[in-house]
GROMACS .gro file of C-alpha atoms in nm:
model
  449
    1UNK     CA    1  -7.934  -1.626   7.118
    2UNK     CA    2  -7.914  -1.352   6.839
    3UNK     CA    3  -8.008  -1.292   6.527
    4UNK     CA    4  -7.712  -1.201   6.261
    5UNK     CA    5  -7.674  -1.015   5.941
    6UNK     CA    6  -7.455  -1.162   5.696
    7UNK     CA    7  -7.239  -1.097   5.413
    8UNK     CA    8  -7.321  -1.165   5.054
    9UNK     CA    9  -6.977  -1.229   4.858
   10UNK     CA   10  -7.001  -1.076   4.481
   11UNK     CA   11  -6.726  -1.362   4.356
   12UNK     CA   12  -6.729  -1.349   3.953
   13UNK     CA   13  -6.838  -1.716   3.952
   14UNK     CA   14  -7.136  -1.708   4.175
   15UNK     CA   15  -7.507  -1.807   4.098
   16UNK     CA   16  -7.702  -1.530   4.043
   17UNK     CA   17  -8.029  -1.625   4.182
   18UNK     CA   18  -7.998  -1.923   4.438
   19UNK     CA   19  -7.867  -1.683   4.739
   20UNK     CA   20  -8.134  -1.370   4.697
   21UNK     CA   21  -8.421  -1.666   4.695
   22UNK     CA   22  -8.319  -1.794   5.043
   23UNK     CA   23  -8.283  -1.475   5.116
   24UNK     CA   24  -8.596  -1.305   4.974
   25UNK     CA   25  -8.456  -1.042   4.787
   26UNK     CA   26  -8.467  -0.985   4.391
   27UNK     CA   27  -8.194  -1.093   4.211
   28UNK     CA   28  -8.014  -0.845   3.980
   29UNK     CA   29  -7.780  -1.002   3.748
   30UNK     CA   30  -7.487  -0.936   4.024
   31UNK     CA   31  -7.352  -1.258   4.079
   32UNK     CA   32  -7.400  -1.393   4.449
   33UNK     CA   33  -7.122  -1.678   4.535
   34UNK     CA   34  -7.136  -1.718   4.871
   35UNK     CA   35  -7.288  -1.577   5.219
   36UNK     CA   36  -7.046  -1.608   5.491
   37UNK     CA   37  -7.192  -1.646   5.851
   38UNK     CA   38  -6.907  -1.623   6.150
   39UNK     CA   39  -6.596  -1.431   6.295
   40UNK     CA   40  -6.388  -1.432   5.997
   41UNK     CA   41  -6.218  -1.081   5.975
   42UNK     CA   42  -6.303  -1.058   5.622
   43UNK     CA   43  -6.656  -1.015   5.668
   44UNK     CA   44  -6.735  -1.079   6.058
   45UNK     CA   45  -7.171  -1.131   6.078
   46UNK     CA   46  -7.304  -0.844   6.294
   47UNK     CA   47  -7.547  -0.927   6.562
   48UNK     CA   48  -7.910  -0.828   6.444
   49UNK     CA   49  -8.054  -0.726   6.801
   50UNK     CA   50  -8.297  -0.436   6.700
   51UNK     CA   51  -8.464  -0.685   6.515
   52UNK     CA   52  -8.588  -0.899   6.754
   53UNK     CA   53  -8.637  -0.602   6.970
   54UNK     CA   54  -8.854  -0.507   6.649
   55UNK     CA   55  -9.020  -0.849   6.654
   56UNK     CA   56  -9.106  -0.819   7.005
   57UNK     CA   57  -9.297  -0.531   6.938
   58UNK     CA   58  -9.481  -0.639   6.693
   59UNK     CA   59  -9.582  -0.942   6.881
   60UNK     CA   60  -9.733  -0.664   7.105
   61UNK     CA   61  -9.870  -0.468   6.882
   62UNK     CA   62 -10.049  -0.780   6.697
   63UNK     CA   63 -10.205  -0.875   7.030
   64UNK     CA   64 -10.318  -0.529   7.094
   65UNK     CA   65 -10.498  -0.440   6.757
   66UNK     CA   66 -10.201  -0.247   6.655
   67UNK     CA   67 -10.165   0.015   6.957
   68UNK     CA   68  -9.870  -0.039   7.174
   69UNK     CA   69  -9.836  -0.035   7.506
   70UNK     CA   70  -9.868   0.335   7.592
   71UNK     CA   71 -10.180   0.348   7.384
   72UNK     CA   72 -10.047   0.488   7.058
   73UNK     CA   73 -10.020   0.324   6.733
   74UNK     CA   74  -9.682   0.196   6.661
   75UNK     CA   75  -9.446   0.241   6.387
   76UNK     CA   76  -9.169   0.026   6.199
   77UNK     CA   77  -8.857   0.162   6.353
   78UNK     CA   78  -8.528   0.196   6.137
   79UNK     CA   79  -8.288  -0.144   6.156
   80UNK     CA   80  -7.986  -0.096   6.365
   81UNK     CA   81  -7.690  -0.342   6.377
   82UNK     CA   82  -7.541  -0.441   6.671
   83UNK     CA   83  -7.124  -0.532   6.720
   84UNK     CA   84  -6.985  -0.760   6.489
   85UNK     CA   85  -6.932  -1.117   6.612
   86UNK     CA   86  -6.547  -1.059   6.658
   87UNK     CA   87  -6.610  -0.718   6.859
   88UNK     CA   88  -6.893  -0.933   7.080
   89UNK     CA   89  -6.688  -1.249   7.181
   90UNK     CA   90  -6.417  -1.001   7.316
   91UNK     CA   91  -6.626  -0.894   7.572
   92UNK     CA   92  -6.655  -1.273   7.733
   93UNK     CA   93  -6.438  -1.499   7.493
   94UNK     CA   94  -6.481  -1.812   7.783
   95UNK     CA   95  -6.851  -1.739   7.825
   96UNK     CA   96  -6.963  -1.687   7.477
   97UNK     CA   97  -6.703  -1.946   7.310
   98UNK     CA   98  -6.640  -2.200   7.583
   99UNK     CA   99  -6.357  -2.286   7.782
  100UNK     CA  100  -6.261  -2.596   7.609
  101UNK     CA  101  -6.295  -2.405   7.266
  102UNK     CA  102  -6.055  -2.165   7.399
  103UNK     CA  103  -5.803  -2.370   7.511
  104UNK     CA  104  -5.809  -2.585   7.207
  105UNK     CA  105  -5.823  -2.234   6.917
  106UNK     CA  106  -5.759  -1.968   7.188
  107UNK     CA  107  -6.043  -1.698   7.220
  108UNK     CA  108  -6.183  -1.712   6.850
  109UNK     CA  109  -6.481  -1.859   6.692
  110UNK     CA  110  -6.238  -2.157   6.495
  111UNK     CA  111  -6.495  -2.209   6.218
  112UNK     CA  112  -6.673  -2.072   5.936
  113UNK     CA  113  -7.042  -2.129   5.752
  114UNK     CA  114  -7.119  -2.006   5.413
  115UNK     CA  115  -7.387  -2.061   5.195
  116UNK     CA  116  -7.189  -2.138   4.836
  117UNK     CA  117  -7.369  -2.099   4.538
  118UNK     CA  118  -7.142  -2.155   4.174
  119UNK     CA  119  -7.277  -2.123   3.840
  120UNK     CA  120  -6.892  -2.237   3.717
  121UNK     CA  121  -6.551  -2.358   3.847
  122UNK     CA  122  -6.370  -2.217   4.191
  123UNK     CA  123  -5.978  -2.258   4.132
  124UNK     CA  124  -5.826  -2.588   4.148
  125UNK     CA  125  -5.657  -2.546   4.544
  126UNK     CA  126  -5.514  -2.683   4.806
  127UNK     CA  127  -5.496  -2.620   5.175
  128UNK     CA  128  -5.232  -2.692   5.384
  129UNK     CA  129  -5.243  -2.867   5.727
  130UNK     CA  130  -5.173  -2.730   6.123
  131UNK     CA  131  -4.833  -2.799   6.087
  132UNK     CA  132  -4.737  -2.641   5.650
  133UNK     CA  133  -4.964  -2.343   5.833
  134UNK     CA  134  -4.762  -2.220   6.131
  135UNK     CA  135  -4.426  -2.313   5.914
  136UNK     CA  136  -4.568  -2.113   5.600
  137UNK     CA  137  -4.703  -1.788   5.767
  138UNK     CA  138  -4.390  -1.793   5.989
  139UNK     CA  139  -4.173  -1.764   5.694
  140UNK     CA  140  -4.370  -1.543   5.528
  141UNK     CA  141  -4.404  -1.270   5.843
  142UNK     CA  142  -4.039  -1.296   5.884
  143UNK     CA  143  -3.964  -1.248   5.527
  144UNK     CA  144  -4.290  -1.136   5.336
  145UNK     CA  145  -4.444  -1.065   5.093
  146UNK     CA  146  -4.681  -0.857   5.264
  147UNK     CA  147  -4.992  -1.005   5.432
  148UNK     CA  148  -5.209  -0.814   5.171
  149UNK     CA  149  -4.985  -0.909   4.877
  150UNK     CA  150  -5.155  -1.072   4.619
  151UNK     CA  151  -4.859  -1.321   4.611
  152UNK     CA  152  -4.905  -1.427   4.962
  153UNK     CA  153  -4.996  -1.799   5.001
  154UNK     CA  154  -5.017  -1.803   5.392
  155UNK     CA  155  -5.241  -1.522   5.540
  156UNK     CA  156  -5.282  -1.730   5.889
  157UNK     CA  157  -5.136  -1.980   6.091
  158UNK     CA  158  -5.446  -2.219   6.090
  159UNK     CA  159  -5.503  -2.540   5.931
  160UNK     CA  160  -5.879  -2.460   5.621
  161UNK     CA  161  -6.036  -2.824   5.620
  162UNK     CA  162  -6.424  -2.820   5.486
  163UNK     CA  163  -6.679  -2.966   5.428
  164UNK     CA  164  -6.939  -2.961   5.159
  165UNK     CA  165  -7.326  -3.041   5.233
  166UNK     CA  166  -7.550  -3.033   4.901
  167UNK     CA  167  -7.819  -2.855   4.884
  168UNK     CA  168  -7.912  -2.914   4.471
  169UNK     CA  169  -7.723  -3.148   4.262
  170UNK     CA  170  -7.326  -3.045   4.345
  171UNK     CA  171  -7.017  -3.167   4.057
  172UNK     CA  172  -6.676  -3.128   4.243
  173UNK     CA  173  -6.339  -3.237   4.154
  174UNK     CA  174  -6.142  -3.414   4.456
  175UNK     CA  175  -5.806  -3.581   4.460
  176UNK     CA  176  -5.649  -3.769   4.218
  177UNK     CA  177  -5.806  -4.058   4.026
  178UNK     CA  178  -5.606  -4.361   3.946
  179UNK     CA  179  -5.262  -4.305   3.781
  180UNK     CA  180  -5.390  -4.533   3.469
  181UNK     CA  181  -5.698  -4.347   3.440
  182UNK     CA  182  -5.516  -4.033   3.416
  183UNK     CA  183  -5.287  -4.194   3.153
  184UNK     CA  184  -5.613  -4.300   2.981
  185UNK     CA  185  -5.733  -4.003   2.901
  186UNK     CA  186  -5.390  -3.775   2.802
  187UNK     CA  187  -5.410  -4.048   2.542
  188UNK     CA  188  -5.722  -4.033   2.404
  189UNK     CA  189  -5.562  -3.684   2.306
  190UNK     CA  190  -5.304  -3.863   2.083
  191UNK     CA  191  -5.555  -3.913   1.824
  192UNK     CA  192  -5.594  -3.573   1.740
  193UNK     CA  193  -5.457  -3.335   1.483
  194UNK     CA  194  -5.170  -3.203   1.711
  195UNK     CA  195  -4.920  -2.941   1.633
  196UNK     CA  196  -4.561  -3.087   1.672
  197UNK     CA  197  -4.503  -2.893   2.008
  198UNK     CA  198  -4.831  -2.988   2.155
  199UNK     CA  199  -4.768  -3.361   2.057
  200UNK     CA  200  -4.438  -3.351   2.213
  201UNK     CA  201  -4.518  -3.186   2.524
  202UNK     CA  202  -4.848  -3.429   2.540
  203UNK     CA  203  -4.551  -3.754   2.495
  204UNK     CA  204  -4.363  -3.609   2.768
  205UNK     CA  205  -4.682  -3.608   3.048
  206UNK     CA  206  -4.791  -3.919   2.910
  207UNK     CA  207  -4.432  -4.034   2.945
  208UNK     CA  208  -4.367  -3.907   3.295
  209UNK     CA  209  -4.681  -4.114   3.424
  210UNK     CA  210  -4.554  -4.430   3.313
  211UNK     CA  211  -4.227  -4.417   3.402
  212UNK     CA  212  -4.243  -4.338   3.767
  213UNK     CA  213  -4.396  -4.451   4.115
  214UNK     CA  214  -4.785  -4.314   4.121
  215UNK     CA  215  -4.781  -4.027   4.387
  216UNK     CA  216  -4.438  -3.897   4.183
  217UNK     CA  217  -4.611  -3.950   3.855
  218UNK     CA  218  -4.893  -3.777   3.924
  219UNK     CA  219  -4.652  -3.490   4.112
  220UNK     CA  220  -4.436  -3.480   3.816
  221UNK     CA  221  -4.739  -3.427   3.556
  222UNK     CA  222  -4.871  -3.139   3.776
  223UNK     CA  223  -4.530  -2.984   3.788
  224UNK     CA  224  -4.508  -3.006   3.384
  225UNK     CA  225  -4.875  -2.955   3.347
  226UNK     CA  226  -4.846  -2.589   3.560
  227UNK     CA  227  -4.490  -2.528   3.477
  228UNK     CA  228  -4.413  -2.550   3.055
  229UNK     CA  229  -4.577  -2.283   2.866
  230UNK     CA  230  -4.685  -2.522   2.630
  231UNK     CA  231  -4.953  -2.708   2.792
  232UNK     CA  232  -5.160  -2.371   2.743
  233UNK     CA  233  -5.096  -2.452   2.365
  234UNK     CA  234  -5.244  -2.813   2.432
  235UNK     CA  235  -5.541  -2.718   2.565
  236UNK     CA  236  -5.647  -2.454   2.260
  237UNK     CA  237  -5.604  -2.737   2.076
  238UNK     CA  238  -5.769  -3.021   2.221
  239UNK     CA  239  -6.027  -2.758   2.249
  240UNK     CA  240  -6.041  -2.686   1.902
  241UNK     CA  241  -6.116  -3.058   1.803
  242UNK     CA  242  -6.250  -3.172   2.070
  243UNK     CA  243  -6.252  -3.483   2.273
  244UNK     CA  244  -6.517  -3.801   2.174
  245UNK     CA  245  -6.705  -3.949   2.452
  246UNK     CA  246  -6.644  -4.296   2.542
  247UNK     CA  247  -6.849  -4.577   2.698
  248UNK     CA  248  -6.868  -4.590   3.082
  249UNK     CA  249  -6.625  -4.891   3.096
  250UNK     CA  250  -6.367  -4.745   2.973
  251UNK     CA  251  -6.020  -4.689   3.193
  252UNK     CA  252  -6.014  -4.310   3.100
  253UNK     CA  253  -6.330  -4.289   3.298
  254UNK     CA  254  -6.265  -4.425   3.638
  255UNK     CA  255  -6.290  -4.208   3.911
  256UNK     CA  256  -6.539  -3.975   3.733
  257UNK     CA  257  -6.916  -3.948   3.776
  258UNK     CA  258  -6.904  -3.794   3.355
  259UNK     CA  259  -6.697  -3.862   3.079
  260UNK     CA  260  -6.330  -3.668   3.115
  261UNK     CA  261  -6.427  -3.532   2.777
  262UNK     CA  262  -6.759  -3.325   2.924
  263UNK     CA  263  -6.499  -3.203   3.252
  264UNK     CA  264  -6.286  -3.082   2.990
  265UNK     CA  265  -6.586  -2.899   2.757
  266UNK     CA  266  -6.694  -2.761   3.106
  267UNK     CA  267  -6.372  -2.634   3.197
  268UNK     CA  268  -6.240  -2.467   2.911
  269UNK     CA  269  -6.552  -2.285   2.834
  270UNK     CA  270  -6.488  -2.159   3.177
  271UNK     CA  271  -6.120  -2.098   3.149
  272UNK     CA  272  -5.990  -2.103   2.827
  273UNK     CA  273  -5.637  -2.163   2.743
  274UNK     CA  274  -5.560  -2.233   3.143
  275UNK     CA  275  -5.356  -2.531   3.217
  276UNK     CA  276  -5.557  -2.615   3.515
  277UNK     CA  277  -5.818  -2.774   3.285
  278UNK     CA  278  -5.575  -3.030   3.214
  279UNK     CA  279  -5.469  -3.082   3.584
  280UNK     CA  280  -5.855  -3.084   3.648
  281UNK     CA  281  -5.876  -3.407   3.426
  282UNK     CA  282  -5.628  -3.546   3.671
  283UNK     CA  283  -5.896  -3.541   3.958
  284UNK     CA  284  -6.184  -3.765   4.094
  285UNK     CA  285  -6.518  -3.598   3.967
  286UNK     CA  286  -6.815  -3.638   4.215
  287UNK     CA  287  -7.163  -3.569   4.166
  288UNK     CA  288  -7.354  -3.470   4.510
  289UNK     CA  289  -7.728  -3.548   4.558
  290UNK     CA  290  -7.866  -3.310   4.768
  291UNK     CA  291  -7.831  -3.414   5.121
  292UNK     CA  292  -7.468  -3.605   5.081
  293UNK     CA  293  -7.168  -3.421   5.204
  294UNK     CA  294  -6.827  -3.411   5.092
  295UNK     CA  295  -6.527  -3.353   5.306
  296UNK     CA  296  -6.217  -3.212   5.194
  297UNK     CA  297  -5.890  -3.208   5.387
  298UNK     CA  298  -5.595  -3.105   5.406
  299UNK     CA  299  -5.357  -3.114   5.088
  300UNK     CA  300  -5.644  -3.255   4.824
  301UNK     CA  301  -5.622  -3.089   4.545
  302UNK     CA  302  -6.020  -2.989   4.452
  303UNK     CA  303  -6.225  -2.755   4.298
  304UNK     CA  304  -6.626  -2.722   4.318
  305UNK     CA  305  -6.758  -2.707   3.947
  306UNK     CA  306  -7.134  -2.611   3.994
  307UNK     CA  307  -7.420  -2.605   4.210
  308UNK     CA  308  -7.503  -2.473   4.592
  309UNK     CA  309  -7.460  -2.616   4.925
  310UNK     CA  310  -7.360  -2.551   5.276
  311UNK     CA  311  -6.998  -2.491   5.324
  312UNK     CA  312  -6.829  -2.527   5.643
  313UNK     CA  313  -6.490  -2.471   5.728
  314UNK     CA  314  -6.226  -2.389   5.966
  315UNK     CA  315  -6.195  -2.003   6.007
  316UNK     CA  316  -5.869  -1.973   5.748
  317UNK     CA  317  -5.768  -1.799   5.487
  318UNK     CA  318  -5.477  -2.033   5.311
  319UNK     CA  319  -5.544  -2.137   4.982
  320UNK     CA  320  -5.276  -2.243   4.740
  321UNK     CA  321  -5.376  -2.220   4.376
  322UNK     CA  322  -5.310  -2.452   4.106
  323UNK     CA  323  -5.491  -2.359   3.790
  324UNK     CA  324  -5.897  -2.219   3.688
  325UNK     CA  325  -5.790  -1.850   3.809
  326UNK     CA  326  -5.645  -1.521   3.747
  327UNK     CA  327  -5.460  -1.524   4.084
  328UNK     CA  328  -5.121  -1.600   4.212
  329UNK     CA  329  -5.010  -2.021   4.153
  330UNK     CA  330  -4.712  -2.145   4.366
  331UNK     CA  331  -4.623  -2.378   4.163
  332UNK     CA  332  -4.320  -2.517   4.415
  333UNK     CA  333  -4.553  -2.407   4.702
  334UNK     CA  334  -4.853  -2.610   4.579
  335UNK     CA  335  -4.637  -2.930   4.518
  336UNK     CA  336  -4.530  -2.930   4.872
  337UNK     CA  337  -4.855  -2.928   5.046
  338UNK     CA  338  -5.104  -3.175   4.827
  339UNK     CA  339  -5.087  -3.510   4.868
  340UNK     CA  340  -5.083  -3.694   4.488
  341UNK     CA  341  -5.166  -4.051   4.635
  342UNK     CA  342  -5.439  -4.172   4.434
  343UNK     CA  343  -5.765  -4.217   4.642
  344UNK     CA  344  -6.146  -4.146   4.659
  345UNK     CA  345  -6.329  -3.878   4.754
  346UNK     CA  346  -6.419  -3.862   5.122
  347UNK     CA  347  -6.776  -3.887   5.144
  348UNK     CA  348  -6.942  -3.798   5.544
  349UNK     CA  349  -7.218  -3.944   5.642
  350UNK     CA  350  -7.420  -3.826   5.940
  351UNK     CA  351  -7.464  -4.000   6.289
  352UNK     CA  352  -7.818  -4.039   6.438
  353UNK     CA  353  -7.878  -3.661   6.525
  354UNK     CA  354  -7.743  -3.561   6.186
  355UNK     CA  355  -7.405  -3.480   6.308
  356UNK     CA  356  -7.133  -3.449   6.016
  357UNK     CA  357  -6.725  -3.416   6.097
  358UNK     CA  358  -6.439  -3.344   5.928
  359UNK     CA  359  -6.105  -3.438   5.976
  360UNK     CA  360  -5.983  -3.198   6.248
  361UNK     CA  361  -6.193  -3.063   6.512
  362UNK     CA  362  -6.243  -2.750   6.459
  363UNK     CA  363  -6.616  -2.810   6.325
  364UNK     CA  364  -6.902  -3.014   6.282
  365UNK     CA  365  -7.170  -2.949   6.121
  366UNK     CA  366  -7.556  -3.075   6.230
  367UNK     CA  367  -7.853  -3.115   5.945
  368UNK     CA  368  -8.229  -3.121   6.078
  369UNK     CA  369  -8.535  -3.136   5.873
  370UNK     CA  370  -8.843  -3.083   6.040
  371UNK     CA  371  -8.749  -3.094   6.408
  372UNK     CA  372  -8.987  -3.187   6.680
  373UNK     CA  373  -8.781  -3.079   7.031
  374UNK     CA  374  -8.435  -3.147   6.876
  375UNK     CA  375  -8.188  -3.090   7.039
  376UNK     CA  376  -7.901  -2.884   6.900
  377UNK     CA  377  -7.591  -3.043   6.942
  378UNK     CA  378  -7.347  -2.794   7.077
  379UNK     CA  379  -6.990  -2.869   7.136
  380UNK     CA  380  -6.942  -2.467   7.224
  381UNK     CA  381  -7.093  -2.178   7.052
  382UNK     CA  382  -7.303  -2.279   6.739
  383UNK     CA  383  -7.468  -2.058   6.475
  384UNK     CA  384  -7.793  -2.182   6.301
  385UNK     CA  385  -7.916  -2.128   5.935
  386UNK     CA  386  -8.262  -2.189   5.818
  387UNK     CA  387  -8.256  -2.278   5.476
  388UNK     CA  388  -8.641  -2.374   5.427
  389UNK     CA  389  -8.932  -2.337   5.625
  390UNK     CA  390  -9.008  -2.202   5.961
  391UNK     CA  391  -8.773  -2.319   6.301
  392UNK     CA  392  -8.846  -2.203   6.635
  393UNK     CA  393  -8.544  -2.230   6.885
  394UNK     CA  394  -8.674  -2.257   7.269
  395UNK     CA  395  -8.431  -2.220   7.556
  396UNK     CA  396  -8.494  -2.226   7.974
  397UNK     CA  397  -8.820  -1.995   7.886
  398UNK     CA  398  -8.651  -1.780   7.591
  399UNK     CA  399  -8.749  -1.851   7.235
  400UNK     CA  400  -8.624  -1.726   6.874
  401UNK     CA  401  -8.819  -1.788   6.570
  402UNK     CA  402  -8.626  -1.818   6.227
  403UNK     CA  403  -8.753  -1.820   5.870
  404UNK     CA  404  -8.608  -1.889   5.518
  405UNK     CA  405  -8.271  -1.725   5.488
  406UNK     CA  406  -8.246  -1.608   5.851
  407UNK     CA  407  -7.937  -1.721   6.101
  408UNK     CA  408  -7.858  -1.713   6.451
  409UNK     CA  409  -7.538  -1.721   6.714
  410UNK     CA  410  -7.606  -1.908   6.968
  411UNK     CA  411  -7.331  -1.865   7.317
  412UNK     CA  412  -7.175  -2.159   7.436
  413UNK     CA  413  -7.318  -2.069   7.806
  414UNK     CA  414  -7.671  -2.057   7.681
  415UNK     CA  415  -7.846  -2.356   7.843
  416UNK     CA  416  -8.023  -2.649   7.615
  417UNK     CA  417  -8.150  -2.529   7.293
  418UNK     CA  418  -8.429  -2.710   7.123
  419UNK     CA  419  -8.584  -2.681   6.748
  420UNK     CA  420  -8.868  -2.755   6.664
  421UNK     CA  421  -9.080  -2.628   6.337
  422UNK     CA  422  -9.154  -2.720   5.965
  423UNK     CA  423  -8.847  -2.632   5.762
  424UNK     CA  424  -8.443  -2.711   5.740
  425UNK     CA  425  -8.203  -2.622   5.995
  426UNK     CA  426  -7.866  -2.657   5.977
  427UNK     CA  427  -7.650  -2.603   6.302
  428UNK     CA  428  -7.282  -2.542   6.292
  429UNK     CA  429  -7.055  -2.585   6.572
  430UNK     CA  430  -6.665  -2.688   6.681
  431UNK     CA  431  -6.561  -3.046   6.652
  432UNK     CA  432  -6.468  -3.108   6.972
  433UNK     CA  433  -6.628  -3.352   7.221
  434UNK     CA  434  -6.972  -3.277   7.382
  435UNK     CA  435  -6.967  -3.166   7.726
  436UNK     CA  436  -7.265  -3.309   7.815
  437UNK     CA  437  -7.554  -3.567   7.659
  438UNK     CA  438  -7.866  -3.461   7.537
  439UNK     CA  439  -8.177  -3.554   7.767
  440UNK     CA  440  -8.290  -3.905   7.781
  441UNK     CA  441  -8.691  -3.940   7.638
  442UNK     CA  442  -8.597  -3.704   7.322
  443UNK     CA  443  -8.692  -3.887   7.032
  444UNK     CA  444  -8.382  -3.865   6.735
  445UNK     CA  445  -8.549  -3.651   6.475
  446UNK     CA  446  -8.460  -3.717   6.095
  447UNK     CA  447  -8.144  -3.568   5.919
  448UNK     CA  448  -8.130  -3.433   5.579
  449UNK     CA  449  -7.894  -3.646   5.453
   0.00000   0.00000   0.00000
């Protein structure tokens, strides 16, 4: 077990505040959108081993009044950083990662934790599946763009399902709401003082989702929505009047935890004059409670709105783009991958030892609060994140005490690990099936959720 140091991502639409308080550092105004905890080659964690080698001391010290073992007073030493987490599983990929994790994502840690923190909408996105992944880089090796193009829509070959875990109240937008809904509330636009091009262009979305099957109707809208340079022209003006709240019954609303009229307020004064506020209408809106999870896979069209929770994903880099951004949108690209069946979001609950999945195996993601000799479920190498609190980790003799803010990488040949402490824990691990069962007499302990 070691301790890590982490990356804090400076993303334009971050909190400011929510990451340096689990953290314990000042904020500054510099917004903080998410930490990232993992392998990823962006930002790979490094292993924090002169800390505990710090913390050992310490210990010492505190027992001996302060003088160390060779009967001088000690000192804080400097930190020093160990390898990053890519450079250490190289030197024992089967040891550290586990031979069934290797076999099934080859000698890689296959998922990614972050702490996400937004104080306004990510881009509206999609991710493609195992199969659009391999296909799409391929291509795109063989006849570019570049791999650091900004164009690029495939930067791996790997499948980016997630899953969302709420930490304060969470707003998302996931999948497509029903095809009359969506009609419902392009109308309630009619009403409005429209220019003659705006008016037409509004008849012609309105048109294409009656006149056609749902999944094509709602493809077809996207395509126009993304596509004709006048639906930029719509939304200034819709903007201008604004849109009147309706009751709760009403057809326009289904599928949305608020009024289309406040997603599109909330939007716009994020994005002005982007057509992805109108394709963000389109979507389910959810509204998290901390504790419930979300899952999103592959080819829903989302985008998380506000709020901060643990993100876990697999370790990818594909995201196609489709509106609330400055950065490349494959329009043709986009259309291909997401899935425009109607449907609700995917809400996870937890099994009995707080286990979440999500639809592929490449992670799962376990929530304790206030473990008494938990055990962490493991299915290969794991990394921990205390979020609240105090959690010790004990294992064959060996222990590792973690505060607020503080994470850990834990090897898949390290024997049983148990928690146990006052505080929030969150443990996050492959997908695939356990090798072994925890001991019988261990009472299940209480998940967040």
């Amino acid at each position: 077990m070691h301790r890590l140091h982490n990356t804090v991502k400076n993303f334009e639409w971050g909190s400011t505040d929510a990451i340096p308080a689990l953290l314990g550092t000042a904020p500054d105004g510099t917004p903080c959108a998410e930490l990232w905890l993992g392998a990823h080659p962006m930002s790979p964690s490094r292993l924090d081993i002169h800390q505990d080698r710090t913390r050992a001391v310490d210990e010492r010290r505190s027992r001996l009044g302060g003088i160390d073992s060779t009967g001088t007073v000690a000192t804080e030493t400097a930190r020093e950083l160990g390898p990053n987490l890519i450079e250490y599983l190289a030197g024992d990929p089967t040891g550290l990662l586990g031979q069934e994790s290797v076999e099934a994502f080859g000698a890689r840690l296959p998922f990614l934790l972050k702490v996400l923190s937004a104080r306004k909408a990510l881009s509206i996105q999609v991710h493609p599946d195992r199969d659009q992944a391999r296909a799409g880089f391929a291509a795109e090796e063989a006849h570019g763009p570049a791999l650091d193009a900004p164009e690029r829509n495939y930067k791996d070959a790997s499948a980016k399902p997630e899953l969302i875990y709420a930490l304060t109240d969470f707003h998302a937008l996931t999948g497509f709401r029903p095809r009359k809904a969506v009609r419902a509330t392009f109308e309630r636009m009619l009403c409005q003082p429209l220019t003659p091009p705006s008016l037409d262009f509004l008849g012609t979305v309105i048109g294409a989702l009656k006149s056609l099957g749902e999944g094509r109707a709602l493809s077809h809208a996207v395509e126009l929505v993304l596509g004709d340079p006048r639906a930029a022209g719509l939304v200034d003006e819709v903007a201008a009047h604004g849109m009147d709240e309706l009751p709760e019954r009403h057809v326009s609303r289904l599928g949305s935890a608020v009024d289309p009229a406040q997603t599109f307020c909330e939007l716009v004064d994020d994005y002005p004059h982007d057509p992805g506020v109108l394709v963000g209408l389109m979507l389910n809106r959810v509204h998290l409670q901390p504790g419930e999870a979300l899952a999103m896979e592959a080819g829903v069209l989302h985008a998380y709105l506000f709020g901060t929770g643990i993100e876990i994903m697999a370790s990818s880099d594909n995201v196609l783009r489709g509106g609330l951004t400055s950065k490349h949108v494959d329009i043709a690209e986009l259309t291909k991958v997401a899935d425009f069946r109607a449907g609700r979001p995917r809400m996870v609950e937890p099994d009995r030892a707080g286990v979440m999945f999500g639809a592929t195996d490449d992670f799962a993601l376990q929530a304790l609060r206030c473990p008494r000799l938990a055990t962490l479920e493991r299915r290969g190498a794991a990394i921990v994140l205390c979020t609240a609190g105090t959690i010790t980790l004990n294992s064959l003799g060996s222990s590792l005490t973690l505060e607020r803010g503080e994470s850990a990488f834990i090897a898949a040949n390290e024997p049983m690990v148990t928690a146990d402490g006052h505080g929030d824990l969150f443990v996050a691990t492959t997908g695939l099936a356990p090798s072994g069962l925890a001991p019988a007499g261990l009472a299940p302990t209480p998940s967040l959720a």
